[in-house]
Amino acid sequence: MGIAILAFFISVVGGTMFWITSLDISKLESPLSQPSVLYDQDGNPASQLSSSRIEPITQKQIPLQMKNAIVAVEDRRFYEHQGVDIRSISRALVRDLISGGFSEGGSTITQQLAKNLFLPSDKTFSRKFKEAAYAMKIEYLLDKDQILVAYLNQIYFGEGCWGIHNAAQFYFRKKVENLTLEESAMLAGLPKAPSSYSPLKNKEKSLERRNLVLNLMKEQSYISVNDYEKASAQPILLKQGTEESLSGQYAPYLDYVIEEAINRLGFTEAQILSGGLQIYTQMNPVIQKEAQDVYKDNSIFPAGKEDQTLQSGVVIIDHHTGAIKALVGYRGESTYRGFNHATQLKRQPGSSFKPLAVYGPALEKGYSSNSLLNDNPLNIDGYEPADEDHRNRGYITMQEAVRNSWNIPAVWLLNRIGLDSGVDFASRAGIPLEKDDHTLSLALGGLSKGVSPLQMAQAYGAFANLGVMNKAYAISKITTKEGRVLVQTQPASVKVTTPTVAYEMTLLLQDVVRYGTGRNANLGRPTAGKTGSVELPPTKEFSGISKGAKDVWFVGYTPELTAAVWMGYDKTDRSHYLTTTGGSGPAVVFHEILSRVLNSTPIVPFEVPLEYVGNQSVYSVENEQLAQQKDSTNENNADRSNDQGQSQSQDQSQDLD
């Protein structure tokens, strides 16, 4: 009989031990999610990304007095037991038998950690037994310091604070390592009943609980009598709610950083949100804040509709390097990784595309600002572009055509220099074109897929930077938390055109801002830019609407910065379209942002390339012949100018600027 009992006992113990060793505690062994930090252009922390409610800390960050306080009040025999304290459980069991209930008493720190991580919070003997088993498994694999750190990272401290890091920040606006003795004691007193002992709800009760912890620390020889008297005499001094968290700061830029890290650098979203990455960017916090402030000010934007926000996106880059200094990709409430109108948008650019598809390549072929272009009625294989005012002016200079954003001269000129020249220049400027884009409507921004503000800002950067386009980027490097470099980006540049052509384009676009359709963008300092407005498609849905636009743009630059602004509705229909042009809404936004950003920046002129010798054209002879025709042609066309209509297929763009 005795042998049978012994065998049974051995089998039970053996089975229990086997079961305990089979318990899965990999969740505890896996490192906690580490927030990634975004740094600005100067290397200062600017924002933070995290998928976890907990921001973990290491053993080195926890002061000894914090460890001692939590051990003194929660588990005084922590360093003596192996996960389960038989003495404490026995005392708790006696109390339960006397009271007829079931309390939570007797749980060690290790058991509490097990309960928080692996078990439901029901009060049953079964759960208590499993809790003890998990605790023994934890003690078998981790040392005491590791267990204590895990506990402090996982425990709830009330007021929505999980983990000691969040608690120290929330209640005292401090890093954990800077907590005082009395602050450590107050926090250590919270886990037993966070709501009851919260200093925000009952400071007197919280003070009593804190002093109880201090007294226990004194009794267990963690602090001296003198330390106890000094600390217990201190009032509870909170600095709750005054800590400005980095989480979610500069959200528009942050969203693009995630996009760039995933799409261009090969990181996963999980790595970014929980890998503790240190992401160094080119964000200028001053420019970014000004841009965000402008986008929050509804008075700067045209009125939208109640059921659909008039959307917009802006990108600001340093054309000398390609660094993205600021961007905002939406108006209204932000959503995590919502649609980014600054980088993900694809819309027709209207007349803002003319410098890239027409005037840039024409300057390369020897045309100048004084070259004469045809503004007579035009019909090329059935394509009949028209100017916004439906008038014709005969022969005009390139400068006049660009200044007033007239359409016929642009189409005529693209046809003259050859469609391939326009396609080639735009491609060099980083604009991907489809086969369907190889038509004369390219002159007016008639693209099948469209472009984003980021692409337009990058392309115009070539004009601002004397013909060299620096590819736009936000991320400089990404390192681990320990500083090991994972990615170091190398800025890339492309020669789009010559310095002379780029400077001649700048002169033309300065004229647009001074005297033409871009006057609202004038900053009172050297500024160049181009407007763009895409009219509503000639479909039945929009019949009867004499003047309306689907998309409006302004792309411009100063010697310091290049920016592109788009406005429009996500869904354009008969009830949601624009009655403004690129020269009003987007130009005003450009002006508002850059005037604030450059307010204290010394005014400097655009750089003049050494080889620039003024406006000379290899077509000077041709221009003389055109000039002789100008007077008679203008006179003949004057009576016909009001009869010019718009005739174009639905897939061809017509610009209103």
mmCIF file of C-alpha atoms in Angstrom, residues 16 19-20 23 82-86 89 106-108 110-112 114-115 119 125-139:
data_model
loop_
_atom_site.group_PDB
_atom_site.id
_atom_site.type_symbol
_atom_site.label_atom_id
_atom_site.label_comp_id
_atom_site.label_asym_id
_atom_site.label_seq_id
_atom_site.Cartn_x
_atom_site.Cartn_y
_atom_site.Cartn_z
ATOM 1 C CA THR A 16 3.069 18.194 -12.738
ATOM 2 C CA TRP A 19 3.347 20.017 -17.402
ATOM 3 C CA ILE A 20 5.125 23.011 -15.861
ATOM 4 C CA LEU A 23 4.163 25.758 -20.405
ATOM 5 C CA GLN A 82 11.259 30.288 -6.276
ATOM 6 C CA GLY A 83 8.167 31.953 -7.692
ATOM 7 C CA VAL A 84 5.673 30.733 -5.109
ATOM 8 C CA ASP A 85 5.808 31.812 -1.451
ATOM 9 C CA ILE A 86 4.325 28.962 0.554
ATOM 10 C CA ILE A 89 -0.145 31.370 0.330
ATOM 11 C CA GLY A 106 -0.359 35.522 -1.340
ATOM 12 C CA SER A 107 0.617 36.188 -4.959
ATOM 13 C CA THR A 108 4.285 36.884 -5.448
ATOM 14 C CA THR A 110 6.382 36.474 -10.253
ATOM 15 C CA GLN A 111 2.816 35.179 -9.940
ATOM 16 C CA GLN A 112 1.387 38.634 -10.647
ATOM 17 C CA ALA A 114 2.318 35.406 -14.856
ATOM 18 C CA LYS A 115 -1.297 36.404 -14.278
ATOM 19 C CA LEU A 119 -4.053 34.121 -17.545
ATOM 20 C CA PHE A 125 -8.472 27.852 -7.572
ATOM 21 C CA SER A 126 -7.763 26.538 -11.073
ATOM 22 C CA ARG A 127 -6.423 29.894 -12.193
ATOM 23 C CA LYS A 128 -4.425 30.213 -8.969
ATOM 24 C CA PHE A 129 -2.858 26.821 -9.573
ATOM 25 C CA LYS A 130 -1.924 27.736 -13.142
ATOM 26 C CA GLU A 131 -0.541 31.047 -11.901
ATOM 27 C CA ALA A 132 1.784 29.213 -9.539
ATOM 28 C CA ALA A 133 2.880 26.846 -12.301
ATOM 29 C CA TYR A 134 3.682 29.689 -14.682
ATOM 30 C CA ALA A 135 5.569 31.465 -11.889
ATOM 31 C CA MET A 136 7.794 28.451 -11.312
ATOM 32 C CA LYS A 137 8.497 28.187 -15.044
ATOM 33 C CA ILE A 138 9.412 31.874 -15.152
ATOM 34 C CA GLU A 139 11.722 31.537 -12.145
#
